[in-house]
mmCIF file of C-alpha atoms in Angstrom:
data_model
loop_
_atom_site.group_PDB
_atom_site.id
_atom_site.type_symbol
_atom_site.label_atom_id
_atom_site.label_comp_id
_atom_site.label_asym_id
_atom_site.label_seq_id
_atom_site.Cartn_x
_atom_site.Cartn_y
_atom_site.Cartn_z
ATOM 1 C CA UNK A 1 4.215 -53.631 -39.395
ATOM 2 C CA UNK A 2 7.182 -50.886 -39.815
ATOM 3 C CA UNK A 3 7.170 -49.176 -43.178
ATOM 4 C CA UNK A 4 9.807 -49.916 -45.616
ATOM 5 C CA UNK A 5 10.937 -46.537 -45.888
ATOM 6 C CA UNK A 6 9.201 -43.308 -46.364
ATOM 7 C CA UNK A 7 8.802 -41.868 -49.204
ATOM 8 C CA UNK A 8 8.148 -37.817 -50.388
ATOM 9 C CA UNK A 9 5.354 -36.903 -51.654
ATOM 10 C CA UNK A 10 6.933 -33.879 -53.570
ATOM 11 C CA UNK A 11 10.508 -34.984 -54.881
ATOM 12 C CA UNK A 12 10.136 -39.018 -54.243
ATOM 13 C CA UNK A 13 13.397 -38.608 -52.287
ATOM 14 C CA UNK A 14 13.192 -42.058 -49.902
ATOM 15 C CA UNK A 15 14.209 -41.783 -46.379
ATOM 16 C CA UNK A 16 14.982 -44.121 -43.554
ATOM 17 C CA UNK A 17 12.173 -44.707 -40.548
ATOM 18 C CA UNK A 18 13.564 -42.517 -38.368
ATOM 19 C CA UNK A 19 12.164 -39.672 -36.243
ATOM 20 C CA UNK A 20 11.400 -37.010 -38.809
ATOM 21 C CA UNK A 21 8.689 -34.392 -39.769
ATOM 22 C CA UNK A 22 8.940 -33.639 -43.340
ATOM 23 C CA UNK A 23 11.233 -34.227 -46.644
ATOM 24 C CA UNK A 24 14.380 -31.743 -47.166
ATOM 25 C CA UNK A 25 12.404 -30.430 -49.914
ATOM 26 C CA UNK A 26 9.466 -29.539 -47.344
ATOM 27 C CA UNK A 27 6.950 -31.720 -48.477
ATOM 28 C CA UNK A 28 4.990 -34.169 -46.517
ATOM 29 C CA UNK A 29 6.095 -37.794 -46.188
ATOM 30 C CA UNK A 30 4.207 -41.127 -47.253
ATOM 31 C CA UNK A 31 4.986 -44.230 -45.468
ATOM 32 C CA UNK A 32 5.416 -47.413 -47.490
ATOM 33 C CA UNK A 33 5.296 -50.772 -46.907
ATOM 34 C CA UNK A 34 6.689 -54.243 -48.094
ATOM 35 C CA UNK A 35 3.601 -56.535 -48.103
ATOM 36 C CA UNK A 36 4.125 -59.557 -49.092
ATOM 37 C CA UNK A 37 1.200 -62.244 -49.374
ATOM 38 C CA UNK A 38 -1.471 -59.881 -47.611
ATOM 39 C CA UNK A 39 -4.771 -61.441 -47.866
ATOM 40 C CA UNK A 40 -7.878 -59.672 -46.600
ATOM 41 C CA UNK A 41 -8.035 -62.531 -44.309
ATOM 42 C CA UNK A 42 -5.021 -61.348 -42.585
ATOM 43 C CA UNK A 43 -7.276 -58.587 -40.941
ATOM 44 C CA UNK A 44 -7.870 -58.652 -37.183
ATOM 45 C CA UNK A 45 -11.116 -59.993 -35.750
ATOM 46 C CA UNK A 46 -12.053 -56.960 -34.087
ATOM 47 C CA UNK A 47 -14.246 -53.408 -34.149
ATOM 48 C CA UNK A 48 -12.257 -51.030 -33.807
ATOM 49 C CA UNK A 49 -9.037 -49.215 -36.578
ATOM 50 C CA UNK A 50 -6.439 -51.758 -35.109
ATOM 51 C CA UNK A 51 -8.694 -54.655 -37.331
ATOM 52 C CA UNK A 52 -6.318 -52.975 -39.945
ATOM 53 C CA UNK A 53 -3.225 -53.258 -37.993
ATOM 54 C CA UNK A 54 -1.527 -55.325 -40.356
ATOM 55 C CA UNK A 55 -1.482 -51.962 -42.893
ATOM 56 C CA UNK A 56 -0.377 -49.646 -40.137
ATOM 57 C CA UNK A 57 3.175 -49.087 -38.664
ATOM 58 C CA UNK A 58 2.653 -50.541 -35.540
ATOM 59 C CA UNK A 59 4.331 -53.045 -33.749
ATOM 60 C CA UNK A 60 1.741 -55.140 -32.057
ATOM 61 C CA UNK A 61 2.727 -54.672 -27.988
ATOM 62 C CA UNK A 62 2.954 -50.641 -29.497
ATOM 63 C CA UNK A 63 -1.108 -50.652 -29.964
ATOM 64 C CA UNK A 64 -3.141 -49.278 -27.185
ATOM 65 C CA UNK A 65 -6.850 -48.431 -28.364
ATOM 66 C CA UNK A 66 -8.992 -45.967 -26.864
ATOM 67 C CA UNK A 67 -12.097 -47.304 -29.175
ATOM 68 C CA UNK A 68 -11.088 -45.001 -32.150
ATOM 69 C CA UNK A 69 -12.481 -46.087 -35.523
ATOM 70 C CA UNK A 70 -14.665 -49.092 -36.499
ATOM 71 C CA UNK A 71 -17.588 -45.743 -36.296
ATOM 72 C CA UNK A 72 -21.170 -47.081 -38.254
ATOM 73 C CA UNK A 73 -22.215 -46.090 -41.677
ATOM 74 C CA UNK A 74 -25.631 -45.428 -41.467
ATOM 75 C CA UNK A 75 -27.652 -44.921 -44.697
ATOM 76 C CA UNK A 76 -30.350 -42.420 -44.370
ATOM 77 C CA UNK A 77 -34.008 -43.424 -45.293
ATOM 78 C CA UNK A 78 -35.395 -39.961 -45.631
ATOM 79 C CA UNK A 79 -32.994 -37.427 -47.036
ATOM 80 C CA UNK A 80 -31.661 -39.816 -49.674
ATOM 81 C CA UNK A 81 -33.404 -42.981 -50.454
ATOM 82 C CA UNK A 82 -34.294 -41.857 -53.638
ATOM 83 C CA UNK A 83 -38.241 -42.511 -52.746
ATOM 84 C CA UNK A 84 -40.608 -39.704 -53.439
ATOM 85 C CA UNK A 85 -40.444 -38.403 -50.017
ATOM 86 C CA UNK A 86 -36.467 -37.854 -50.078
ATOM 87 C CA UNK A 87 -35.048 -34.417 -50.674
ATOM 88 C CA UNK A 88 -32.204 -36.138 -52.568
ATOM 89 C CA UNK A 89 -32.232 -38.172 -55.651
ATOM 90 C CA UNK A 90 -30.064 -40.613 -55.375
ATOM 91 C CA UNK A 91 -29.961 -44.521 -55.059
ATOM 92 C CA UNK A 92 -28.436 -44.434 -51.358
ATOM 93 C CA UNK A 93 -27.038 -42.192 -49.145
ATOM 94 C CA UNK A 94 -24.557 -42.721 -46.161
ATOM 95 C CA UNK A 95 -23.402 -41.062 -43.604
ATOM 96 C CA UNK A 96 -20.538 -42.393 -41.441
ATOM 97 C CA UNK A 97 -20.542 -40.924 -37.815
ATOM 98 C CA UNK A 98 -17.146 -40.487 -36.797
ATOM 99 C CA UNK A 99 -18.340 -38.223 -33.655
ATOM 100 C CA UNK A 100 -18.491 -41.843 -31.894
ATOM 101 C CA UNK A 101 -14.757 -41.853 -31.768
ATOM 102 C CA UNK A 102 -12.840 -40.947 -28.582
ATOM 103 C CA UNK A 103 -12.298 -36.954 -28.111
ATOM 104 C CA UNK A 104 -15.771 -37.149 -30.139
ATOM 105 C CA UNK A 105 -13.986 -36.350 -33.973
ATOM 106 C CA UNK A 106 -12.082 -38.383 -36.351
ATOM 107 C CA UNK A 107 -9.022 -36.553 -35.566
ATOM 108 C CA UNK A 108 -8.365 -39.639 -32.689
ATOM 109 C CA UNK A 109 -7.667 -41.505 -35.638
ATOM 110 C CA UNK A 110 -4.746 -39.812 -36.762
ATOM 111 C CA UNK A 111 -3.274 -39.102 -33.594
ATOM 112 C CA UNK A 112 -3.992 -43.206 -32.570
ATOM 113 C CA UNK A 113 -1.137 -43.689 -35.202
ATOM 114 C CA UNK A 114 0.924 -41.204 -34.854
ATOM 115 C CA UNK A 115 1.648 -40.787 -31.419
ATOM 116 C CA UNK A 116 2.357 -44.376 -30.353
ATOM 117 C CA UNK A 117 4.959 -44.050 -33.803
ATOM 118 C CA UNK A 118 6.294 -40.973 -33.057
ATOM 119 C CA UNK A 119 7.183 -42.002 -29.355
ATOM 120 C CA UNK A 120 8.299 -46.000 -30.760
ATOM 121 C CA UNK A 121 10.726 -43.493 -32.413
ATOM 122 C CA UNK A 122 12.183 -41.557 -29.675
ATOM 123 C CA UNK A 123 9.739 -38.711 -29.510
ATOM 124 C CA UNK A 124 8.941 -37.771 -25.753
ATOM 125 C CA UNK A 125 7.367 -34.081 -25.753
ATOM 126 C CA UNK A 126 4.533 -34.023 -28.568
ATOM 127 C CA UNK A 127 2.875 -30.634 -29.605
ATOM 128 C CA UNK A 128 0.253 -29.723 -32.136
ATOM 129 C CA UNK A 129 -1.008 -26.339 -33.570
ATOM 130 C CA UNK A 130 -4.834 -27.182 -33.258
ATOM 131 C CA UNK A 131 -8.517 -24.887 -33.265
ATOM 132 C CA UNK A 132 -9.474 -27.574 -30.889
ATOM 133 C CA UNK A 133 -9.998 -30.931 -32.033
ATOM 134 C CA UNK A 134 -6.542 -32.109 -33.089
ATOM 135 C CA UNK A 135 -5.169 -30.504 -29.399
ATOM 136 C CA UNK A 136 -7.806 -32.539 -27.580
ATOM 137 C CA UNK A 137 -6.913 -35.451 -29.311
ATOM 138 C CA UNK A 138 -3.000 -35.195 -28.715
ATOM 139 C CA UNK A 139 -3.649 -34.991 -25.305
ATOM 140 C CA UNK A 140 -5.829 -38.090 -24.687
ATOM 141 C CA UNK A 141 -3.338 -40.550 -26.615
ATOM 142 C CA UNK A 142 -0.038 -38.690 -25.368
ATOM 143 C CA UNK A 143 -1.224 -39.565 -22.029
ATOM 144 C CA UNK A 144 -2.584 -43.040 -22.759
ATOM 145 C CA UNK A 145 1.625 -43.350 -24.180
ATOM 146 C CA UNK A 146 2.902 -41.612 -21.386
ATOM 147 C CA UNK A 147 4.535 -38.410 -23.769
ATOM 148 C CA UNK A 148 4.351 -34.814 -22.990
ATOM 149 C CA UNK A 149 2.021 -33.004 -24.693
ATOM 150 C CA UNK A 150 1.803 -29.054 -25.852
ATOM 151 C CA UNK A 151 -1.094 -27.642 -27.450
ATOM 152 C CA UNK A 152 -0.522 -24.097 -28.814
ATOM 153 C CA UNK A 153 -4.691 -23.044 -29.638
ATOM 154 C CA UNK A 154 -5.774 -20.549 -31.602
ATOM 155 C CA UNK A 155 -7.551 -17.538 -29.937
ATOM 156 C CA UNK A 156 -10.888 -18.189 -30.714
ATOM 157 C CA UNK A 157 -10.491 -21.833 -30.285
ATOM 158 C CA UNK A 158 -13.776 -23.398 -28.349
ATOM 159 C CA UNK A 159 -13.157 -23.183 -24.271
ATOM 160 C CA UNK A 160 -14.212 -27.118 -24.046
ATOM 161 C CA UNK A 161 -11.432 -28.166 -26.184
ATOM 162 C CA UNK A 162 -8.953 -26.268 -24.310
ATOM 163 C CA UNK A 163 -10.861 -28.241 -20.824
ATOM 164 C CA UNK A 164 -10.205 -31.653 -22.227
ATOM 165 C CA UNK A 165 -7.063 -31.399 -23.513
ATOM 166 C CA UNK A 166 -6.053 -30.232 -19.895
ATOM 167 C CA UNK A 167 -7.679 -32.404 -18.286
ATOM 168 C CA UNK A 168 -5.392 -35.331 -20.208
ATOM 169 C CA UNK A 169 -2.388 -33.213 -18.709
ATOM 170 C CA UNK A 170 -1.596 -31.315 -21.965
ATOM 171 C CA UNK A 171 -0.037 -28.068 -21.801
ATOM 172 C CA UNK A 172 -2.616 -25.946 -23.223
ATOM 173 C CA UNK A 173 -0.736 -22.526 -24.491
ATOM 174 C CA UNK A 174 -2.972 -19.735 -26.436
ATOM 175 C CA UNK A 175 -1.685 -17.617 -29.521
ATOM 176 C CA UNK A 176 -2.825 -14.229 -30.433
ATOM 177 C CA UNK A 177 -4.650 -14.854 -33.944
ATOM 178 C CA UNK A 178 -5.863 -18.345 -35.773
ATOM 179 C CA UNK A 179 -4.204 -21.957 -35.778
ATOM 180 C CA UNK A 180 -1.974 -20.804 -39.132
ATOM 181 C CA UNK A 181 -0.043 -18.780 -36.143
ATOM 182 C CA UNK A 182 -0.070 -22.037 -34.248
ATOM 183 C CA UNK A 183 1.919 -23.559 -36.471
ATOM 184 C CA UNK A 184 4.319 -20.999 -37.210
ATOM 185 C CA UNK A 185 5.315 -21.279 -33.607
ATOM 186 C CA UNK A 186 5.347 -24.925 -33.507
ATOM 187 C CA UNK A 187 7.851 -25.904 -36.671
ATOM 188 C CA UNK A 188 9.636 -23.051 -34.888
ATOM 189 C CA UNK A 189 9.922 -24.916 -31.974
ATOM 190 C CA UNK A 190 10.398 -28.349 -33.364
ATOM 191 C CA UNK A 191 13.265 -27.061 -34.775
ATOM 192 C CA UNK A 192 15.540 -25.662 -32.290
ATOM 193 C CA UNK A 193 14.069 -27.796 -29.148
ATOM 194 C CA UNK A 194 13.372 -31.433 -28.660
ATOM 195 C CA UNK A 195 9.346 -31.033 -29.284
ATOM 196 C CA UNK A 196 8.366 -33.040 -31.977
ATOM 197 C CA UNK A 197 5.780 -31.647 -33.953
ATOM 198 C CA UNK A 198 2.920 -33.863 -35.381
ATOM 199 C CA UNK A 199 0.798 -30.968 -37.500
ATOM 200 C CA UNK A 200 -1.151 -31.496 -40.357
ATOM 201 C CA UNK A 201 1.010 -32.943 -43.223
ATOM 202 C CA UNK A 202 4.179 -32.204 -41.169
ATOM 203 C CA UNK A 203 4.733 -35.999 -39.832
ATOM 204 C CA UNK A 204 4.193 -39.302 -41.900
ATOM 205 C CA UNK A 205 1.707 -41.284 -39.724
ATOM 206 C CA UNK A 206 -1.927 -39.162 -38.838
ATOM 207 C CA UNK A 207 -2.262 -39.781 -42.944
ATOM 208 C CA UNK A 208 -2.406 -43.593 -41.480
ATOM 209 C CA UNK A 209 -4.704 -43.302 -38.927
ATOM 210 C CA UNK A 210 -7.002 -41.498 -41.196
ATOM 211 C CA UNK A 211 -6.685 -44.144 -44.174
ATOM 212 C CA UNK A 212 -9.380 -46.584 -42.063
ATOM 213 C CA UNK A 213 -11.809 -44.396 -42.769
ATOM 214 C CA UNK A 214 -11.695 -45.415 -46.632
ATOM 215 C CA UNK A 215 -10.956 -48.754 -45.417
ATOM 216 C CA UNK A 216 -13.950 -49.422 -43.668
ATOM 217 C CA UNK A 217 -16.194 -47.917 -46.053
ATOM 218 C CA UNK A 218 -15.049 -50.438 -48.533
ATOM 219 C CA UNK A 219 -15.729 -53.257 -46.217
ATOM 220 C CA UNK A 220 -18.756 -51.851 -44.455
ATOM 221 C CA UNK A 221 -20.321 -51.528 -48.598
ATOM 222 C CA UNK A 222 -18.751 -54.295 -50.309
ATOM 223 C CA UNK A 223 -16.956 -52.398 -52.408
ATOM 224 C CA UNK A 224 -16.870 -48.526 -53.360
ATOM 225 C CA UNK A 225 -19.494 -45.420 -53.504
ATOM 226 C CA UNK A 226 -19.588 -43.465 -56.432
ATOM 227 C CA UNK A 227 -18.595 -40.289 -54.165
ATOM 228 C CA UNK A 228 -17.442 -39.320 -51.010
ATOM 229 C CA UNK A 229 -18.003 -35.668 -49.779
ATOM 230 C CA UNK A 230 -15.316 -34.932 -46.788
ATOM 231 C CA UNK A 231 -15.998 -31.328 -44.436
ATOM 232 C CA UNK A 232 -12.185 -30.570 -44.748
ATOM 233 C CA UNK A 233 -9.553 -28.239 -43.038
ATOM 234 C CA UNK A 234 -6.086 -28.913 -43.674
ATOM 235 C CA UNK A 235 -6.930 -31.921 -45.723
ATOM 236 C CA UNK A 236 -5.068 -34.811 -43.796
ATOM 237 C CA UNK A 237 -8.479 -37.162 -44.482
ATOM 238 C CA UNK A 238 -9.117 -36.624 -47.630
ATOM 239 C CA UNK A 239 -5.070 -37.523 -48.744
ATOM 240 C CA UNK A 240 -5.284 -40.376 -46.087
ATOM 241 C CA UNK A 241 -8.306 -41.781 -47.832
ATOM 242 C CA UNK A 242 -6.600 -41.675 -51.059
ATOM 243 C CA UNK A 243 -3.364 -43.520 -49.963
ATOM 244 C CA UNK A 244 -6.052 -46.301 -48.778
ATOM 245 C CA UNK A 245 -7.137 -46.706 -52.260
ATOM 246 C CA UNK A 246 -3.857 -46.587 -53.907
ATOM 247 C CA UNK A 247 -2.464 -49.499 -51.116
ATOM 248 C CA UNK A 248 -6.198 -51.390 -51.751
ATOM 249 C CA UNK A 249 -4.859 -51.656 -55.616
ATOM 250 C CA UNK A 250 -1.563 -52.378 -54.743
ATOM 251 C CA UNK A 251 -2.551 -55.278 -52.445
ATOM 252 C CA UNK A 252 -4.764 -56.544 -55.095
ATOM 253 C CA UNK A 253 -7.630 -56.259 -52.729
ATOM 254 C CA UNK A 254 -9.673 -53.809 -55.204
ATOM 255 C CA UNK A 255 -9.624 -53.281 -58.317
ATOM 256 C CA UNK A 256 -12.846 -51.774 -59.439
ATOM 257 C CA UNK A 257 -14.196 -48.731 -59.940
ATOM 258 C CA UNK A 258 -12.370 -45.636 -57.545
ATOM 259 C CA UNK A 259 -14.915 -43.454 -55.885
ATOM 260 C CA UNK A 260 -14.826 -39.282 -56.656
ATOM 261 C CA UNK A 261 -13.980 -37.272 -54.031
ATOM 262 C CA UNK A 262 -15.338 -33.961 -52.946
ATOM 263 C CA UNK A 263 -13.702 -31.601 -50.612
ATOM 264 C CA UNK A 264 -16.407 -29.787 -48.561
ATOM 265 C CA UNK A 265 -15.031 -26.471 -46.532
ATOM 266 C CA UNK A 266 -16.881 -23.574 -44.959
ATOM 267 C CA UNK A 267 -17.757 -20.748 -47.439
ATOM 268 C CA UNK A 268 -15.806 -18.195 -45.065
ATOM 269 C CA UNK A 269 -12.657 -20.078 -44.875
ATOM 270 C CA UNK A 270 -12.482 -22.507 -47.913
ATOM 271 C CA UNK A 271 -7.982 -22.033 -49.369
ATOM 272 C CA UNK A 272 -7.950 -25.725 -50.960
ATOM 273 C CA UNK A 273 -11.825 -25.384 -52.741
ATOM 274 C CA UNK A 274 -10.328 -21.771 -53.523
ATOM 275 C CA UNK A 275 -6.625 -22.955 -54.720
ATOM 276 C CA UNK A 276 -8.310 -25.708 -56.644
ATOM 277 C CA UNK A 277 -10.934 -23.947 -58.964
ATOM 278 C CA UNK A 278 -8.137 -21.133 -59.757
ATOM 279 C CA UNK A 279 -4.945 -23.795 -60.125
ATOM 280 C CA UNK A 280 -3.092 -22.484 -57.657
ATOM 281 C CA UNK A 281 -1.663 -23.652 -54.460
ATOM 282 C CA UNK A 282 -3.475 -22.764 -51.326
ATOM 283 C CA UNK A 283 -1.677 -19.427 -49.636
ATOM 284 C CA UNK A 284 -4.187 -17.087 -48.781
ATOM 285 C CA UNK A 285 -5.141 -16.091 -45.316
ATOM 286 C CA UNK A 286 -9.376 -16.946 -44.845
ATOM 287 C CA UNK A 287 -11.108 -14.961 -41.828
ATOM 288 C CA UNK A 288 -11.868 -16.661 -38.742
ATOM 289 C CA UNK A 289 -14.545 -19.121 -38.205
ATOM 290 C CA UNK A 290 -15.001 -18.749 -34.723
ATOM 291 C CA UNK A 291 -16.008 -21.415 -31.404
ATOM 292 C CA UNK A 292 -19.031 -22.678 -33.829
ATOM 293 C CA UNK A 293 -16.992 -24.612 -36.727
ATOM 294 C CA UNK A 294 -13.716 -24.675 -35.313
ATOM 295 C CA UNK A 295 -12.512 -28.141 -37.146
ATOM 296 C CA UNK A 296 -12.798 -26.152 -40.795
ATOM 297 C CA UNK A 297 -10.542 -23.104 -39.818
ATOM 298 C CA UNK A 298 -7.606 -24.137 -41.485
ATOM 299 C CA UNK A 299 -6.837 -20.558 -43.548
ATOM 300 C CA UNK A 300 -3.643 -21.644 -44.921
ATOM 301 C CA UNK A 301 -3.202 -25.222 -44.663
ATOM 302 C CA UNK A 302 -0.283 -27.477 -44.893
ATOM 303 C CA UNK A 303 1.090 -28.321 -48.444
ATOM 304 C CA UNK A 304 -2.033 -30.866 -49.210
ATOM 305 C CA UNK A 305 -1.229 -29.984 -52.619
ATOM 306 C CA UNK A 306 1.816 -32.065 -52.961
ATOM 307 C CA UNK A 307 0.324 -35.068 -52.233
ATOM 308 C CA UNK A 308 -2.829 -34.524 -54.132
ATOM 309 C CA UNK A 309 -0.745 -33.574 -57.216
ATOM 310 C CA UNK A 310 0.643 -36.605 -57.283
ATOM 311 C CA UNK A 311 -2.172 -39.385 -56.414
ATOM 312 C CA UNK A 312 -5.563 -37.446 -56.140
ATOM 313 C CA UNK A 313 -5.988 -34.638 -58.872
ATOM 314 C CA UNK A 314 -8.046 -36.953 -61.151
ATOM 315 C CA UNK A 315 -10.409 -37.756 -58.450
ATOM 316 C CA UNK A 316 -11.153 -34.681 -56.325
ATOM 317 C CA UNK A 317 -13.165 -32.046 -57.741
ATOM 318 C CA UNK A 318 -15.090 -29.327 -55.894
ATOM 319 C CA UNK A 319 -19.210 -29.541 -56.848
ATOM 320 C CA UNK A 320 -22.018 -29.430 -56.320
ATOM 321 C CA UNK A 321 -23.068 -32.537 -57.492
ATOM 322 C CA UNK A 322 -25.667 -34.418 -55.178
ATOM 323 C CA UNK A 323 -23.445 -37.955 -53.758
ATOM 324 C CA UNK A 324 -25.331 -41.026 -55.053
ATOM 325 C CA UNK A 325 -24.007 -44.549 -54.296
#
C-alpha cells in the first residue's frame, strides 16, 4: 500500500509521495504508513519479500519478483551450538544466507522496492553510485521495469559486477577513485538532469526492501534473537531492520524484548564503527578495499547517522561480544 506521507528522519519535516530523494534539510526520508486493522494474517501466502507486501509501498499490479527475499536461516550445529565441540558459546547460532537472492546479495532487496516505486512515480532513467553489488542489482530490476539504468563504479570495483550489470543493459560508467566519488557525481547529476538517483540513504524506499530481512527473522524464530551482527557499508540494512521493529510495535505485532544490533565493517574501511566509538558523525575518507570485499567499501557513507540518532542509538553498539540467541 502507498505510504501516508514521508517523513524526515533529521527535522521530522513531512512531505507528500512524490518523486523525491532526500528532505530540504538533507537528511534521508522514512516512509510511513496508515495501517489500519493489520493482522499478521493479512500476510501473503507466499516465499518470497512480497509475503510482506501489505507493509511495502507497492501497488499490487506494481510487484514483479525476481525471487528476492524469503532467503533460509540456517542455525549452525558446529560453530555455535553451545556443545563442547563448538567454538562459540552460545545457546544457538544463525546465519541467514542472503547470497540466495537474485544478483547473489541482499542488495536485490532494496532495489526490488525501490525501483518499481521510483518508476510508479515518474522516474524513467535510474542510476546508482555502487562498488559492485548495488550497480548489478539496479540493472537486473530496472530492466525487469523497463527504466534506464546508469551505474557510475568505482575503479577498483570487481570486473564481474561491471559484466552483469551490462549484461541487464545498464550503462556501466567508471570513476577515477572509490564509490564516495560515485556519488558525488551522481547527486550531481540528479540534480541538474532527469536521472533519478536511488543511493544509499538518498531515496525513501531500498530502507523498505531491506526491512524483510528483520521481518523474516522474526517469523522464521518466533519471535526475536538477542543480537544481530550485520557486515555493513553505508548502513541501509541495519536502519531498514530497525524501521521493521519500530512498525512490528506499532502494528502491535511484537511487543517483547528488541534484539541488539551490531554493526560489523572491515578493519581497513570501518567510518560508522569509527564515528560511533568517538561520537562523531562518519566523515573520514577509509582506504580502498579492493575486488575482494567490495560490498564494505563505503569510506564515507551516507548520513546513516540521522536515522540512527533518532530510532537506533540505544540498540546498536560496536563489540565484540559473541551473538547468542
Amino acid at each position: 500500500m502507498r505510504p501516508a506521507f514521508l517523513e524526515c528522519t533529521g527535522c521530522s519535516k513531512h512531505h507528500p509521495v512524490r518523486l523525491v530523494n532526500t528532505c530540504d534539510c538533507g537528511s534521508p526520508l522514512f516512509a510511513r504508513y496508515d495501517w489500519k486493522d493489520l493482522r499478521t494474517e493479512h500476510l501473503l501466502p507466499r516465499k518470497d519479500l512480497w509475503r510482506y507486501a501489505p507493509l511495502l509501498p507497492l501497488e499490487p499490479s506494481e510487484i514483479r519478483s525476481r525471487g528476492e527475499g524469503g532467503t533460509p536461516l540456517h542455525r549452525l550445529e558446529r560453530i555455535g551450538s553451545g556443545g563442547r565441540v563448538a567454538r562459540l558459546k552460545v545457546d544457538a547460532l544463525y546465519v541467514k544466507d542472503e547470497g540466495l537472492n537474485p544478483t547473489r546479495t541482499f542488495k536485490a532487496r532494496g532495489m526490488a522496492v525501490a525501483v518499481p516505486m521510483a518508476c510508479a512515480l515518474g522516474a524513467t532513467t535510474l542510476a546508482v553510485p555502487t562498488a559492485g553489488n548495488a550497480g548489478a542489482a539496479l540493472a537486473a530490476y530496472a530492466a525487469t521495469h523497463g527504466a534506464r539504468a546508469i551505474v557510475l563504479m568505482a575503479s577498483d570495483g570487481p570486473a564481474h559486477q561491471a559484466r552483469d550489470a551490462r549484461a541487464y543493459g545498464a550503462e556501466v560508467l567508471r570513476v577515477d577513485e572509490n564509490i564516495t566519488d560515485a556519488a558525488r557525481i551522481v547527486s550531481e547529476l540528479s540534480t541538474t538532469t532527469e536521472l533519478f538517483s536511488v543511493a544509499t540513504l538518498r531515496e525513501p524506499y531500498r530502507v523498505e526492501g531491506k526491512k524483510t530481512m528483520l521481518l523474516e527473522i522474526w517469523e522464521a524464530l518466533g519471535g526475536m534473537p538477542d543480537w544481530i551482527l550485520f557486515p555493513t557499508g553505508g548502513g541501509t540494512g541495519i536502519v531498514g531492520m530497525w524501521k521493521a521493529l519500530h512498525e512490528l510495535r506499532e502494528l502491535g505485532w511484537y511487543e517483547d524484548t528488541w534484539p541488539r544490533f551490531g554493526v560489523v565493517q572491515a578493519d581497513g574501511c570501518a567510518p560508522l564503527v569509527r564515528a560511533w566509538k568517538a561520537g562523531r558523525r562518519p566523515r573520514s575518507r577509509g582506504p580502498s578495499l579492493g575486488p575482494r570485499r567490495p560490498g564494505f567499501a563505503s569510506p564515507r557513507p551516507s548520513p546513516t547517522e540521522s536515522c540512527s540518532r533518532r530510532s537506533a542509538r540505544p540498540a546498536v553498539r560496536p563489540s565484540r561480544s559473541q551473538t547468542r540467541r
